[in-house]
Amino acid sequence: MLRKAFAFAALGLALMAGPALSATTEAEPRDVHWSFEGPLGKFDKAQLQRGYKVYREVCSACHAMNQMYFRNLGQKGGPFYDEKYKNPNDNPYVKSLAKDIQIKDIDQDTGDAITRPGGTADRFPAPFPNEPAARASNGGALPPDLSVIAKAREGGTAYLYSILTGFHAPPAGMTVPPGKYYNPYMPGDMSSFWKGPKDKVPVGGFIAMPPPLAPGKVTFDDGSPSTVAQQAKDVSAFLAWAAEPKMEERKQFGLGAMIYLLGFSILLWFSYKRIWRNVAH
Amino acid sequence: MSGHSTYEPKTGFERWLDTRLPIIRFASDTIVSFPTPKNLNYWWTFGGILALMLGIQIVSGIILAMHYVPHVDHAFDSVQRIKRDVNFGWLIQGMHANGASMFFLAVYVHMFRNLYYGSYKAPREVLWILGCVIYLLMIGTAFFGYVLPWGQMSFHGAVVITNLIGAIPLVGPAITTWLWGGFAVDNPTLNRFFSLHYLLPFMIAGVVGLHIWALHVPGNNNPTGVNVSSPDDTVPFHPYYTVKDGFAISVFLILYATFVFYLPDALGDAANYIQANPLVTPAHIVPEWYLLPFYAILRAVPNKLMGVILMFGAIATLFVLPWLDTSKVRSMRYRPTIRLYFFLFALDCIILGFCGAHAPDDMVIPGVAGLQLGDANLNSFVWLSRIAALYYFVYFWVINPLMGLTETPLPVPQSISAPVLSHPATTPTGAVASPEKRG
Amino acid sequence: MADTVVGANPDPHVTGDDPDRRDFIHIAAGVAALGLVGGLAWPFIDQMNPAGDTLALASIEFDLSKVEPGQQVVVKWRGKPLFVRNRTPKEIQEAIQGDHADLRDPATDESRHKPGKANWLVLVGTCTHLGCVPTFGGGEYGGWFCPCHGSVYDTSGRIRKGPAPKNLEVPTYAFLSDTKVKIG
């Protein structure tokens, strides 16, 4: 009763063509199995590593992740966590990943704008300096920040996966505005772009992002086949982790807490029965 | 807090302190020796649960305030930092956000228990009114708190609710501007809402003190609704009810922990994970679940001012309930007719909640469009909420006064001990009708 | 529930149960309640310790070529001042002579700089007494003088007079090149 089926993100609407209409529709997200589902689910480290590569090589060209720091990659539960380096800031692999990225900074002596190799304490750099610049480079649409995108969209990871794999040619009878792409998983109202029968308006909406993934676009270090489905699944898992890096800690802590509370309740139950055993009530 | 005290100072220090600040006597009379009806069922444990929830919310809230930054540029990021970087921040933030829902869940059970067993009736009217004040303060606290994460729903929820005040004739717009500290919800608004969100829980705690005081003067009501007539009817609060409340609290904590650890976002809204953007409104603005019924009443009326009046009227009605109910019998256990209307009322509140969660023009039964009456589509949530809102008021203002005068209650037991001792002559059928509610 | 018990006795203490068993369950429940509070107390305390972003505070690099002999530059590092001092041969000489003095916190000058870099002294610039920032070149030993409570440090940053108990702290740092150090 508490699900609010209409809580679609405002930025999603911003990406849509036309005014925000009341009768939005979209296809149900695809049903995908994730290793991190369920009360004991954990992230698949290899998948997170592949997903980071997809983000780094594809998504990061347009999408920022302002809540993410390079050190996060090496923290417990992260894609590049190493038992030997409890402190992610010492993790040499994370350091080298950060070093590969150029960070904008100010020279402390001259005050000039410079770029320098990144460190573990640096944020993931944003592709655009500000919102107008991002819009100007993307036909007026703002590529949303991906830090918590897996929580900011109804449907979560399944929605992300569905969007990434859901691009296909618009059905005959649909007028697609320039710079927009049809995606059945995108919430939208197609009725004013549809010339076919009024009762057969296709579900879905327009998205300003061109299909970002292509077969072979990313070469996975572990030799996984670089299909669109694989790339989409891995990057969705990476975004799920990025949205809540403490998820595994939460579930583990929760297991202990539930067992404790259950035992506590049983103890109290017997204590209660014992105290009340001679009282008619 | 009332009656004569049974506390006996045992040590020299206790005697010394008792003549200066009788705080141990006070605690003993309040939570140890306090005579409590022995037939209280599990619905009575929610008072203790609520006290615990208030404590959890205050402690976790004070901690969150150590890390939260009440500024439009930093609020959203600081909440994310709490969840990502602060040690156990994810736990404390999760406890606080879900704790609000659990607090309201418990307060609703507490209130419905009250309605069913007639606990608001003489001599407990002040106790009930203080409870209504607490509930109002809780709504205010929850509203201010929901603004703080500065997500899309926080921002636009604040816009919608503060604009309600603009419905007041003449002074409304001026009050709204005063509340905002500007011409829209902005940084000054966020700052003052943070301050008020910190203040109100302590006011709640103060009124809770009065609430408990007002409880301890007449003592607890009980499922039979009859007065305590002899010491045989009661047991000391400790250990009997400390252990019973403790057990109920522990079970309640399991539910609470399920949300904190396994469904942390189930009661929230995805749009609140998007930073507030004054230029774009989410497709569908909804309050948190616990305020949906009032939101439905607000939207049921096409006139802005009338909607606001009805919504506040729905809460104001609660304050006068002790004088709307004309029945001499407290517990609905012995009032079979109004009991049906009560269950319908409980269902009505749930229906109003559903109406609040849906867009007004959505169809209640999908695919059935044929219920047209002139321009009105009766198969829409706006019409369902109108019917449900009407029943809400009819229940309090018509059914309650009339029923007390017209109904024939079942025989009420002579004393609390009478029905539990299974005396065949006095065992009422009403007691059999709801055996599952018996502790 | 025991609804049908007739002739109830409201006092549980006058029945003939084994008292040990009876007490055990109550004690266990009480201990479990304490454990619950205790278990929650730790997260509520630990949250005040430095958070992940604070712990990750970057190490800084510093270009020594800007510091003239006989001068010091103050940089901010982890929220605290850091003294980078280019010592003159005379100051080094005084510092080495100080090795044999009666020191409160004995340390050789050798141990307070990197090998072969005797002129470079890198110190955390907070007085070990109560955290004030000592002034450069003050006091009778030519090192630092703390204006708050009169602690006097020599040209090696060792405490020589006044209330401070310890020498000025040497942070972890390394020479990246002859003119560049990385601190932290």
mmCIF file with all atom_site columns, N, CA and C in Angstrom, chain B residues 142-190:
data_model
loop_
_atom_site.group_PDB
_atom_site.id
_atom_site.type_symbol
_atom_site.label_atom_id
_atom_site.label_alt_id
_atom_site.label_comp_id
_atom_site.label_asym_id
_atom_site.label_entity_id
_atom_site.label_seq_id
_atom_site.pdbx_PDB_ins_code
_atom_site.Cartn_x
_atom_site.Cartn_y
_atom_site.Cartn_z
_atom_site.occupancy
_atom_site.B_iso_or_equiv
_atom_site.pdbx_formal_charge
_atom_site.auth_seq_id
_atom_site.auth_comp_id
_atom_site.auth_asym_id
_atom_site.auth_atom_id
_atom_site.pdbx_PDB_model_num
ATOM 1   N N  . ALA B 1 142 ? 7.545  15.822 12.000 1.00 0.00 ? 142 ALA B N  1
ATOM 2   C CA . ALA B 1 142 ? 7.777  14.977 10.833 1.00 0.00 ? 142 ALA B CA 1
ATOM 3   C C  . ALA B 1 142 ? 7.862  15.823 9.566  1.00 0.00 ? 142 ALA B C  1
ATOM 4   N N  . PHE B 1 143 ? 7.005  16.825 9.474  1.00 0.00 ? 143 PHE B N  1
ATOM 5   C CA . PHE B 1 143 ? 7.027  17.689 8.291  1.00 0.00 ? 143 PHE B CA 1
ATOM 6   C C  . PHE B 1 143 ? 8.351  18.437 8.192  1.00 0.00 ? 143 PHE B C  1
ATOM 7   N N  . PHE B 1 144 ? 8.760  19.073 9.297  1.00 0.00 ? 144 PHE B N  1
ATOM 8   C CA . PHE B 1 144 ? 10.032 19.806 9.270  1.00 0.00 ? 144 PHE B CA 1
ATOM 9   C C  . PHE B 1 144 ? 11.195 18.857 8.969  1.00 0.00 ? 144 PHE B C  1
ATOM 10  N N  . GLY B 1 145 ? 11.142 17.688 9.563  1.00 0.00 ? 145 GLY B N  1
ATOM 11  C CA . GLY B 1 145 ? 12.240 16.735 9.369  1.00 0.00 ? 145 GLY B CA 1
ATOM 12  C C  . GLY B 1 145 ? 12.334 16.248 7.940  1.00 0.00 ? 145 GLY B C  1
ATOM 13  N N  . TYR B 1 146 ? 11.187 16.084 7.301  1.00 0.00 ? 146 TYR B N  1
ATOM 14  C CA . TYR B 1 146 ? 11.198 15.559 5.930  1.00 0.00 ? 146 TYR B CA 1
ATOM 15  C C  . TYR B 1 146 ? 11.806 16.556 4.957  1.00 0.00 ? 146 TYR B C  1
ATOM 16  N N  . VAL B 1 147 ? 11.803 17.842 5.325  1.00 0.00 ? 147 VAL B N  1
ATOM 17  C CA . VAL B 1 147 ? 12.389 18.862 4.442  1.00 0.00 ? 147 VAL B CA 1
ATOM 18  C C  . VAL B 1 147 ? 13.923 18.782 4.464  1.00 0.00 ? 147 VAL B C  1
ATOM 19  N N  . LEU B 1 148 ? 14.468 18.334 5.595  1.00 0.00 ? 148 LEU B N  1
ATOM 20  C CA . LEU B 1 148 ? 15.914 18.480 5.801  1.00 0.00 ? 148 LEU B CA 1
ATOM 21  C C  . LEU B 1 148 ? 16.801 17.769 4.779  1.00 0.00 ? 148 LEU B C  1
ATOM 22  N N  . PRO B 1 149 ? 16.487 16.540 4.300  1.00 0.00 ? 149 PRO B N  1
ATOM 23  C CA . PRO B 1 149 ? 17.400 15.911 3.338  1.00 0.00 ? 149 PRO B CA 1
ATOM 24  C C  . PRO B 1 149 ? 17.486 16.661 2.008  1.00 0.00 ? 149 PRO B C  1
ATOM 25  N N  . TRP B 1 150 ? 16.579 17.588 1.802  1.00 0.00 ? 150 TRP B N  1
ATOM 26  C CA . TRP B 1 150 ? 16.629 18.488 0.661  1.00 0.00 ? 150 TRP B CA 1
ATOM 27  C C  . TRP B 1 150 ? 16.622 17.733 -0.676 1.00 0.00 ? 150 TRP B C  1
ATOM 28  N N  . GLY B 1 151 ? 15.806 16.690 -0.713 1.00 0.00 ? 151 GLY B N  1
ATOM 29  C CA . GLY B 1 151 ? 15.565 16.015 -1.984 1.00 0.00 ? 151 GLY B CA 1
ATOM 30  C C  . GLY B 1 151 ? 14.393 16.674 -2.686 1.00 0.00 ? 151 GLY B C  1
ATOM 31  N N  . GLN B 1 152 ? 14.031 16.130 -3.830 1.00 0.00 ? 152 GLN B N  1
ATOM 32  C CA . GLN B 1 152 ? 12.935 16.703 -4.603 1.00 0.00 ? 152 GLN B CA 1
ATOM 33  C C  . GLN B 1 152 ? 11.620 16.678 -3.825 1.00 0.00 ? 152 GLN B C  1
ATOM 34  N N  . MET B 1 153 ? 11.352 15.551 -3.143 1.00 0.00 ? 153 MET B N  1
ATOM 35  C CA . MET B 1 153 ? 10.086 15.449 -2.425 1.00 0.00 ? 153 MET B CA 1
ATOM 36  C C  . MET B 1 153 ? 10.113 16.335 -1.191 1.00 0.00 ? 153 MET B C  1
ATOM 37  N N  . SER B 1 154 ? 11.277 16.453 -0.550 1.00 0.00 ? 154 SER B N  1
ATOM 38  C CA . SER B 1 154 ? 11.423 17.366 0.584  1.00 0.00 ? 154 SER B CA 1
ATOM 39  C C  . SER B 1 154 ? 11.027 18.768 0.168  1.00 0.00 ? 154 SER B C  1
ATOM 40  N N  . PHE B 1 155 ? 11.637 19.213 -0.908 1.00 0.00 ? 155 PHE B N  1
ATOM 41  C CA . PHE B 1 155 ? 11.465 20.595 -1.332 1.00 0.00 ? 155 PHE B CA 1
ATOM 42  C C  . PHE B 1 155 ? 10.030 20.865 -1.761 1.00 0.00 ? 155 PHE B C  1
ATOM 43  N N  . HIS B 1 156 ? 9.535  20.037 -2.680 1.00 0.00 ? 156 HIS B N  1
ATOM 44  C CA . HIS B 1 156 ? 8.215  20.331 -3.232 1.00 0.00 ? 156 HIS B CA 1
ATOM 45  C C  . HIS B 1 156 ? 7.106  20.012 -2.233 1.00 0.00 ? 156 HIS B C  1
ATOM 46  N N  . GLY B 1 157 ? 7.367  19.058 -1.315 1.00 0.00 ? 157 GLY B N  1
ATOM 47  C CA . GLY B 1 157 ? 6.424  18.846 -0.219 1.00 0.00 ? 157 GLY B CA 1
ATOM 48  C C  . GLY B 1 157 ? 6.327  20.092 0.640  1.00 0.00 ? 157 GLY B C  1
ATOM 49  N N  . ALA B 1 158 ? 7.473  20.686 0.931  1.00 0.00 ? 158 ALA B N  1
ATOM 50  C CA . ALA B 1 158 ? 7.487  21.906 1.737  1.00 0.00 ? 158 ALA B CA 1
ATOM 51  C C  . ALA B 1 158 ? 6.766  23.036 1.011  1.00 0.00 ? 158 ALA B C  1
ATOM 52  N N  . VAL B 1 159 ? 6.965  23.109 -0.305 1.00 0.00 ? 159 VAL B N  1
ATOM 53  C CA . VAL B 1 159 ? 6.292  24.153 -1.088 1.00 0.00 ? 159 VAL B CA 1
ATOM 54  C C  . VAL B 1 159 ? 4.780  23.989 -0.977 1.00 0.00 ? 159 VAL B C  1
ATOM 55  N N  . VAL B 1 160 ? 4.306  22.752 -1.191 1.00 0.00 ? 160 VAL B N  1
ATOM 56  C CA . VAL B 1 160 ? 2.862  22.512 -1.200 1.00 0.00 ? 160 VAL B CA 1
ATOM 57  C C  . VAL B 1 160 ? 2.255  22.797 0.172  1.00 0.00 ? 160 VAL B C  1
ATOM 58  N N  . ILE B 1 161 ? 2.891  22.302 1.220  1.00 0.00 ? 161 ILE B N  1
ATOM 59  C CA . ILE B 1 161 ? 2.298  22.450 2.556  1.00 0.00 ? 161 ILE B CA 1
ATOM 60  C C  . ILE B 1 161 ? 2.339  23.905 3.027  1.00 0.00 ? 161 ILE B C  1
ATOM 61  N N  . THR B 1 162 ? 3.449  24.593 2.754  1.00 0.00 ? 162 THR B N  1
ATOM 62  C CA . THR B 1 162 ? 3.493  25.994 3.200  1.00 0.00 ? 162 THR B CA 1
ATOM 63  C C  . THR B 1 162 ? 2.503  26.836 2.397  1.00 0.00 ? 162 THR B C  1
ATOM 64  N N  . ASN B 1 163 ? 2.244  26.434 1.156  1.00 0.00 ? 163 ASN B N  1
ATOM 65  C CA . ASN B 1 163 ? 1.274  27.187 0.359  1.00 0.00 ? 163 ASN B CA 1
ATOM 66  C C  . ASN B 1 163 ? -0.151 27.025 0.886  1.00 0.00 ? 163 ASN B C  1
ATOM 67  N N  . LEU B 1 164 ? -0.400 25.957 1.652  1.00 0.00 ? 164 LEU B N  1
ATOM 68  C CA . LEU B 1 164 ? -1.725 25.780 2.253  1.00 0.00 ? 164 LEU B CA 1
ATOM 69  C C  . LEU B 1 164 ? -2.092 26.981 3.102  1.00 0.00 ? 164 LEU B C  1
ATOM 70  N N  . ILE B 1 165 ? -1.068 27.510 3.785  1.00 0.00 ? 165 ILE B N  1
ATOM 71  C CA . ILE B 1 165 ? -1.335 28.622 4.694  1.00 0.00 ? 165 ILE B CA 1
ATOM 72  C C  . ILE B 1 165 ? -1.799 29.846 3.917  1.00 0.00 ? 165 ILE B C  1
ATOM 73  N N  . GLY B 1 166 ? -1.380 29.895 2.651  1.00 0.00 ? 166 GLY B N  1
ATOM 74  C CA . GLY B 1 166 ? -1.821 31.004 1.808  1.00 0.00 ? 166 GLY B CA 1
ATOM 75  C C  . GLY B 1 166 ? -3.322 31.021 1.598  1.00 0.00 ? 166 GLY B C  1
ATOM 76  N N  . ALA B 1 167 ? -4.004 29.920 1.961  1.00 0.00 ? 167 ALA B N  1
ATOM 77  C CA . ALA B 1 167 ? -5.457 29.867 1.782  1.00 0.00 ? 167 ALA B CA 1
ATOM 78  C C  . ALA B 1 167 ? -6.190 30.722 2.806  1.00 0.00 ? 167 ALA B C  1
ATOM 79  N N  . ILE B 1 168 ? -5.508 31.076 3.899  1.00 0.00 ? 168 ILE B N  1
ATOM 80  C CA . ILE B 1 168 ? -6.169 31.889 4.924  1.00 0.00 ? 168 ILE B CA 1
ATOM 81  C C  . ILE B 1 168 ? -6.487 33.257 4.318  1.00 0.00 ? 168 ILE B C  1
ATOM 82  N N  . PRO B 1 169 ? -7.719 33.716 4.432  1.00 0.00 ? 169 PRO B N  1
ATOM 83  C CA . PRO B 1 169 ? -8.062 35.007 3.810  1.00 0.00 ? 169 PRO B CA 1
ATOM 84  C C  . PRO B 1 169 ? -7.238 36.145 4.408  1.00 0.00 ? 169 PRO B C  1
ATOM 85  N N  . LEU B 1 170 ? -6.958 37.125 3.603  1.00 0.00 ? 170 LEU B N  1
ATOM 86  C CA . LEU B 1 170 ? -6.256 38.365 3.962  1.00 0.00 ? 170 LEU B CA 1
ATOM 87  C C  . LEU B 1 170 ? -4.797 38.154 4.388  1.00 0.00 ? 170 LEU B C  1
ATOM 88  N N  . VAL B 1 171 ? -4.571 37.481 5.499  1.00 0.00 ? 171 VAL B N  1
ATOM 89  C CA . VAL B 1 171 ? -3.210 37.426 6.039  1.00 0.00 ? 171 VAL B CA 1
ATOM 90  C C  . VAL B 1 171 ? -2.404 36.239 5.526  1.00 0.00 ? 171 VAL B C  1
ATOM 91  N N  . GLY B 1 172 ? -3.063 35.287 4.833  1.00 0.00 ? 172 GLY B N  1
ATOM 92  C CA . GLY B 1 172 ? -2.387 34.069 4.403  1.00 0.00 ? 172 GLY B CA 1
ATOM 93  C C  . GLY B 1 172 ? -1.069 34.299 3.679  1.00 0.00 ? 172 GLY B C  1
ATOM 94  N N  . PRO B 1 173 ? -1.078 35.081 2.587  1.00 0.00 ? 173 PRO B N  1
ATOM 95  C CA . PRO B 1 173 ? 0.179  35.275 1.848  1.00 0.00 ? 173 PRO B CA 1
ATOM 96  C C  . PRO B 1 173 ? 1.285  35.888 2.706  1.00 0.00 ? 173 PRO B C  1
ATOM 97  N N  . ALA B 1 174 ? 0.913  36.823 3.578  1.00 0.00 ? 174 ALA B N  1
ATOM 98  C CA . ALA B 1 174 ? 1.929  37.450 4.435  1.00 0.00 ? 174 ALA B CA 1
ATOM 99  C C  . ALA B 1 174 ? 2.536  36.422 5.385  1.00 0.00 ? 174 ALA B C  1
ATOM 100 N N  . ILE B 1 175 ? 1.680  35.541 5.927  1.00 0.00 ? 175 ILE B N  1
ATOM 101 C CA . ILE B 1 175 ? 2.189  34.514 6.839  1.00 0.00 ? 175 ILE B CA 1
ATOM 102 C C  . ILE B 1 175 ? 3.110  33.564 6.093  1.00 0.00 ? 175 ILE B C  1
ATOM 103 N N  . THR B 1 176 ? 2.726  33.200 4.872  1.00 0.00 ? 176 THR B N  1
ATOM 104 C CA . THR B 1 176 ? 3.557  32.292 4.087  1.00 0.00 ? 176 THR B CA 1
ATOM 105 C C  . THR B 1 176 ? 4.939  32.888 3.851  1.00 0.00 ? 176 THR B C  1
ATOM 106 N N  . THR B 1 177 ? 4.977  34.161 3.457  1.00 0.00 ? 177 THR B N  1
ATOM 107 C CA . THR B 1 177 ? 6.264  34.820 3.233  1.00 0.00 ? 177 THR B CA 1
ATOM 108 C C  . THR B 1 177 ? 7.087  34.865 4.514  1.00 0.00 ? 177 THR B C  1
ATOM 109 N N  . TRP B 1 178 ? 6.408  35.133 5.611  1.00 0.00 ? 178 TRP B N  1
ATOM 110 C CA . TRP B 1 178 ? 7.081  35.179 6.910  1.00 0.00 ? 178 TRP B CA 1
ATOM 111 C C  . TRP B 1 178 ? 7.679  33.810 7.246  1.00 0.00 ? 178 TRP B C  1
ATOM 112 N N  . LEU B 1 179 ? 6.892  32.755 6.954  1.00 0.00 ? 179 LEU B N  1
ATOM 113 C CA . LEU B 1 179 ? 7.360  31.401 7.249  1.00 0.00 ? 179 LEU B CA 1
ATOM 114 C C  . LEU B 1 179 ? 8.562  31.036 6.386  1.00 0.00 ? 179 LEU B C  1
ATOM 115 N N  . TRP B 1 180 ? 8.508  31.447 5.136  1.00 0.00 ? 180 TRP B N  1
ATOM 116 C CA . TRP B 1 180 ? 9.602  31.140 4.209  1.00 0.00 ? 180 TRP B CA 1
ATOM 117 C C  . TRP B 1 180 ? 10.859 31.956 4.515  1.00 0.00 ? 180 TRP B C  1
ATOM 118 N N  . GLY B 1 181 ? 10.652 33.179 4.993  1.00 0.00 ? 181 GLY B N  1
ATOM 119 C CA . GLY B 1 181 ? 11.789 34.090 5.123  1.00 0.00 ? 181 GLY B CA 1
ATOM 120 C C  . GLY B 1 181 ? 12.276 34.533 3.761  1.00 0.00 ? 181 GLY B C  1
ATOM 121 N N  . GLY B 1 182 ? 11.359 34.548 2.791  1.00 0.00 ? 182 GLY B N  1
ATOM 122 C CA . GLY B 1 182 ? 11.724 34.923 1.426  1.00 0.00 ? 182 GLY B CA 1
ATOM 123 C C  . GLY B 1 182 ? 10.502 34.827 0.568  1.00 0.00 ? 182 GLY B C  1
ATOM 124 N N  . PHE B 1 183 ? 10.724 34.626 -0.725 1.00 0.00 ? 183 PHE B N  1
ATOM 125 C CA . PHE B 1 183 ? 9.599  34.587 -1.645 1.00 0.00 ? 183 PHE B CA 1
ATOM 126 C C  . PHE B 1 183 ? 9.347  33.175 -2.155 1.00 0.00 ? 183 PHE B C  1
ATOM 127 N N  . ALA B 1 184 ? 10.104 32.233 -1.636 1.00 0.00 ? 184 ALA B N  1
ATOM 128 C CA . ALA B 1 184 ? 9.916  30.822 -1.967 1.00 0.00 ? 184 ALA B CA 1
ATOM 129 C C  . ALA B 1 184 ? 10.602 30.023 -0.861 1.00 0.00 ? 184 ALA B C  1
ATOM 130 N N  . VAL B 1 185 ? 10.409 28.714 -0.872 1.00 0.00 ? 185 VAL B N  1
ATOM 131 C CA . VAL B 1 185 ? 11.153 27.850 0.041  1.00 0.00 ? 185 VAL B CA 1
ATOM 132 C C  . VAL B 1 185 ? 12.618 27.910 -0.378 1.00 0.00 ? 185 VAL B C  1
ATOM 133 N N  . ASP B 1 186 ? 13.461 28.360 0.509  1.00 0.00 ? 186 ASP B N  1
ATOM 134 C CA . ASP B 1 186 ? 14.869 28.543 0.140  1.00 0.00 ? 186 ASP B CA 1
ATOM 135 C C  . ASP B 1 186 ? 15.741 28.362 1.379  1.00 0.00 ? 186 ASP B C  1
ATOM 136 N N  . ASN B 1 187 ? 16.967 28.854 1.293  1.00 0.00 ? 187 ASN B N  1
ATOM 137 C CA . ASN B 1 187 ? 17.892 28.601 2.391  1.00 0.00 ? 187 ASN B CA 1
ATOM 138 C C  . ASN B 1 187 ? 17.388 29.078 3.756  1.00 0.00 ? 187 ASN B C  1
ATOM 139 N N  . PRO B 1 188 ? 16.805 30.277 3.857  1.00 0.00 ? 188 PRO B N  1
ATOM 140 C CA . PRO B 1 188 ? 16.295 30.678 5.183  1.00 0.00 ? 188 PRO B CA 1
ATOM 141 C C  . PRO B 1 188 ? 15.248 29.702 5.706  1.00 0.00 ? 188 PRO B C  1
ATOM 142 N N  . THR B 1 189 ? 14.419 29.177 4.790  1.00 0.00 ? 189 THR B N  1
ATOM 143 C CA . THR B 1 189 ? 13.382 28.225 5.197  1.00 0.00 ? 189 THR B CA 1
ATOM 144 C C  . THR B 1 189 ? 14.015 26.958 5.746  1.00 0.00 ? 189 THR B C  1
ATOM 145 N N  . LEU B 1 190 ? 14.991 26.444 5.011  1.00 0.00 ? 190 LEU B N  1
ATOM 146 C CA . LEU B 1 190 ? 15.654 25.207 5.442  1.00 0.00 ? 190 LEU B CA 1
ATOM 147 C C  . LEU B 1 190 ? 16.285 25.397 6.815  1.00 0.00 ? 190 LEU B C  1
#
